[in-house]
Amino acid sequence: MFKIDPEKCLHCGGCVPVCPTDALELFEAGLTCDEERCVYCGDCVLFCPVKALELELEYQV
Amino acid sequence: MNTRYEVIIIGAGPAGLIAGLECARAGLKVLLLEKDATIGLPLNCAEGVPRRSFENVITPRPEWIKSIIERGRLVAPCGHHFDLDYTRAGYVLDRPRMERDLAVEYTTLGGELACRCRAEELHIKNKRFKSLSIVDAAGKKRTIEADIFIAADGVEGTIARKAGLDNRLNLKETESLLQYRLKNISVEPDLIEFHLGSDIAPRSYAWVFPHGETEANVGLGVPSDINSGRDAVYYLDRFVARRFGKAERGHTSCGTCPRYRGRNILARLNLLVVGDSARVLDSLTGAGIVNAMLSGQLAARAALKYVKREIATLKELHQHYPGRFLELKHYELSMFLKIKKLLVKLSDPELDDMVLALDEHFIEKKVDTFNPIAIIMGIIKKKPRLLKMARHLF
Ligand SMILES: Cc1cc2nc3c(=O)[nH]c(=O)nc-3n(C[C@H](O)[C@H](O)[C@H](O)COP(=O)(O)OP(=O)(O)OC[C@H]3O[C@@H](n4cnc5c(N)ncnc54)[C@H](O)[C@@H]3O)c2cc1C
Ligand code: SF4
Ligand code: SF4
């Protein structure tokens, strides 16, 4: 699960070109992640200077 | 909004606004698209510009200037600092104010500005980009045509990427920048500070840019791939506490400084890419405002010639842009990139050496111009231990 905290996000756009699959888009209303494209690499999470992004990996047993 | 223009510019930051002004002044039928509602916001910037190159692009209005910078301070990891006087070296701007004024001037000159309009993708026909799909303020999809397109969409750079120019950022070479506007502090209004050291901002630096008499933009960069919990927030909170004690925090900025990538991502067919989208920042300091404006200005001049059919071929177009821009800036931007790649390799004792050598090099502690190469050669003479600098640079 990809989580975006809209309270923290400062709309800097820096995570967008970091994403290897172009899953992120920054709209006036906020950032979105297309989970069809996201490969859960975590690069955007590491990048975000204000910790607005989070990946919650769910494992099915 | 019409369905056809001579020039369409995507993004109304400094690059797009200057490009727009240049087109509007020449009487072109120009459309400037901005996805956000307000010009100048959100602000993610320290707002510092070198005076000479800034004034070569535009004559600033007094209201845009928050501080006039006349001194620079470099602080070594060991705490030793070195000050240099440089009369009217630069400005710290009120950037939102400047951008709003530029937008008003642009529309007054007849340029069309469409806010809350998001550019989606360029479409090609007969080996030219022919049209752009957008989502307008009402949420409606439309297609608009133009003779030529200028992508000024900032660090996101989506338009160029979708048009086949690979401006993606590799996390290993990316820095995460964070900055607070500190309020009610005492600052010297003409002094900018740069602090080095692995304990302060590993492989980068921390900055203090005065914003008027009682406020400052205080920030730093950290490599984006450090995964130890010691992130930008950790380092900046610590730096602020050490340098200012308890300080009132205003606006927070964040972002990144993409490294310069050379010619390959600056144009494709009749799409010209400018500013952060073209990654034309100074990789050493992260300064991008002036290069954004200059690239926007030169791209617009090339576009004007193309629209007026003074130049016929794409080859000629690319000689004007990015050709002219690279003639002026390629050497400098490449050199800054090399210095950056070298600085990230220096240990704290080597950074100490460098600052001490600079202190010895500038005997008079005063300059009126900078020649980075002469400075580097000078400091290597003083500290032969830094010879690896020269080996990496030339
Ligand atoms: C923390 C920080 C501090 C900095 N400090 C300095 C400094 O002190 N000095 C300096 O010179 N530089 C500094 N920079 C760099 C500087 O901010 C940039 O180089 C500069 O903003 C680049 O201008 P631009 O016009 O290319 O892009 P931007 O200013 O990013 O403008 C791009 C515009 O395009 C719009 N846009 C994006 N996509 C679309 C789309 N699809 N459709 C429509 N509109 C779109 C955006 O909303 C935005 O308004 C700093 C950067 C950061 C992150
Ligand atoms: S990097 Fe962080 S603050 Fe910047 S746009 Fe992405 S989520 Fe928002
Ligand atoms: S986790 Fe990786 S693939 Fe998913 S949005 Fe972030 S950067 Fe893109």
mmCIF file of N, CA and C and ligand atoms in Angstrom, chain A residues 4-5 8-16 24 26 31 44 47-53, chain B residues 254-255, ligand 2:
data_model
loop_
_atom_site.group_PDB
_atom_site.id
_atom_site.type_symbol
_atom_site.label_atom_id
_atom_site.label_comp_id
_atom_site.label_asym_id
_atom_site.label_seq_id
_atom_site.Cartn_x
_atom_site.Cartn_y
_atom_site.Cartn_z
ATOM 1 N N ILE A 4 0.234 8.557 0.899
ATOM 2 C CA ILE A 4 0.691 9.932 0.735
ATOM 3 C C ILE A 4 0.025 10.777 1.817
ATOM 4 N N ASP A 5 0.829 11.492 2.573
ATOM 5 C CA ASP A 5 0.270 12.362 3.608
ATOM 6 C C ASP A 5 0.132 13.781 3.051
ATOM 7 N N LYS A 8 1.624 16.749 4.921
ATOM 8 C CA LYS A 8 3.069 16.963 4.931
ATOM 9 C C LYS A 8 3.614 17.398 3.575
ATOM 10 N N CYS A 9 3.010 16.918 2.493
ATOM 11 C CA CYS A 9 3.557 17.158 1.148
ATOM 12 C C CYS A 9 3.591 18.653 0.835
ATOM 13 N N LEU A 10 4.761 19.144 0.388
ATOM 14 C CA LEU A 10 4.932 20.566 0.077
ATOM 15 C C LEU A 10 4.891 20.831 -1.426
ATOM 16 N N HIS A 11 4.447 19.860 -2.197
ATOM 17 C CA HIS A 11 4.300 20.024 -3.652
ATOM 18 C C HIS A 11 5.609 20.425 -4.334
ATOM 19 N N CYS A 12 6.728 19.870 -3.878
ATOM 20 C CA CYS A 12 7.991 20.268 -4.506
ATOM 21 C C CYS A 12 8.205 19.558 -5.833
ATOM 22 N N GLY A 13 7.575 18.417 -6.029
ATOM 23 C CA GLY A 13 7.684 17.704 -7.308
ATOM 24 C C GLY A 13 8.941 16.861 -7.462
ATOM 25 N N GLY A 14 9.818 16.898 -6.477
ATOM 26 C CA GLY A 14 11.097 16.203 -6.595
ATOM 27 C C GLY A 14 10.984 14.691 -6.724
ATOM 28 N N CYS A 15 9.961 14.113 -6.105
ATOM 29 C CA CYS A 15 9.824 12.647 -6.172
ATOM 30 C C CYS A 15 9.400 12.180 -7.562
ATOM 31 N N VAL A 16 8.753 13.056 -8.331
ATOM 32 C CA VAL A 16 8.169 12.637 -9.613
ATOM 33 C C VAL A 16 9.229 12.079 -10.581
ATOM 34 N N LEU A 24 4.193 8.485 -10.364
ATOM 35 C CA LEU A 24 3.753 9.630 -9.555
ATOM 36 C C LEU A 24 3.382 10.813 -10.440
ATOM 37 N N LEU A 26 2.025 14.995 -9.908
ATOM 38 C CA LEU A 26 1.693 16.054 -8.963
ATOM 39 C C LEU A 26 0.639 16.976 -9.567
ATOM 40 N N LEU A 31 -0.389 15.091 -4.768
ATOM 41 C CA LEU A 31 0.350 14.028 -5.448
ATOM 42 C C LEU A 31 -0.528 12.783 -5.557
ATOM 43 N N CYS A 44 11.038 6.900 -3.961
ATOM 44 C CA CYS A 44 10.378 8.174 -3.668
ATOM 45 C C CYS A 44 10.266 8.395 -2.161
ATOM 46 N N PHE A 47 13.539 9.543 -1.000
ATOM 47 C CA PHE A 47 13.815 10.900 -1.468
ATOM 48 C C PHE A 47 13.087 11.975 -0.671
ATOM 49 N N CYS A 48 11.809 11.791 -0.396
ATOM 50 C CA CYS A 48 10.974 12.893 0.102
ATOM 51 C C CYS A 48 11.587 13.549 1.341
ATOM 52 N N PRO A 49 11.971 14.822 1.239
ATOM 53 C CA PRO A 49 12.660 15.489 2.352
ATOM 54 C C PRO A 49 11.782 15.698 3.579
ATOM 55 N N VAL A 50 10.447 15.629 3.411
ATOM 56 C CA VAL A 50 9.573 15.891 4.560
ATOM 57 C C VAL A 50 8.792 14.654 5.005
ATOM 58 N N LYS A 51 9.199 13.499 4.507
ATOM 59 C CA LYS A 51 8.613 12.216 4.921
ATOM 60 C C LYS A 51 7.098 12.166 4.715
ATOM 61 N N ALA A 52 6.685 12.614 3.547
ATOM 62 C CA ALA A 52 5.249 12.604 3.256
ATOM 63 C C ALA A 52 4.797 11.278 2.660
ATOM 64 N N LEU A 53 5.749 10.425 2.299
ATOM 65 C CA LEU A 53 5.388 9.176 1.620
ATOM 66 C C LEU A 53 5.727 7.968 2.485
ATOM 67 N N CYS B 254 11.077 22.430 0.351
ATOM 68 C CA CYS B 254 11.907 21.241 0.115
ATOM 69 C C CYS B 254 12.033 21.014 -1.378
ATOM 70 N N GLY B 255 12.822 20.019 -1.751
ATOM 71 C CA GLY B 255 13.006 19.741 -3.176
ATOM 72 C C GLY B 255 14.326 19.079 -3.433
HETATM 73 S S1 SF4 C 2 8.977 14.787 -2.585
HETATM 74 FE FE1 SF4 C 2 7.606 14.799 -0.816
HETATM 75 S S2 SF4 C 2 7.022 16.967 -0.581
HETATM 76 FE FE2 SF4 C 2 7.901 16.754 -2.622
HETATM 77 S S3 SF4 C 2 6.107 16.388 -3.942
HETATM 78 FE FE3 SF4 C 2 6.942 14.375 -3.394
HETATM 79 S S4 SF4 C 2 5.743 13.791 -1.576
HETATM 80 FE FE4 SF4 C 2 5.437 15.997 -1.847
#
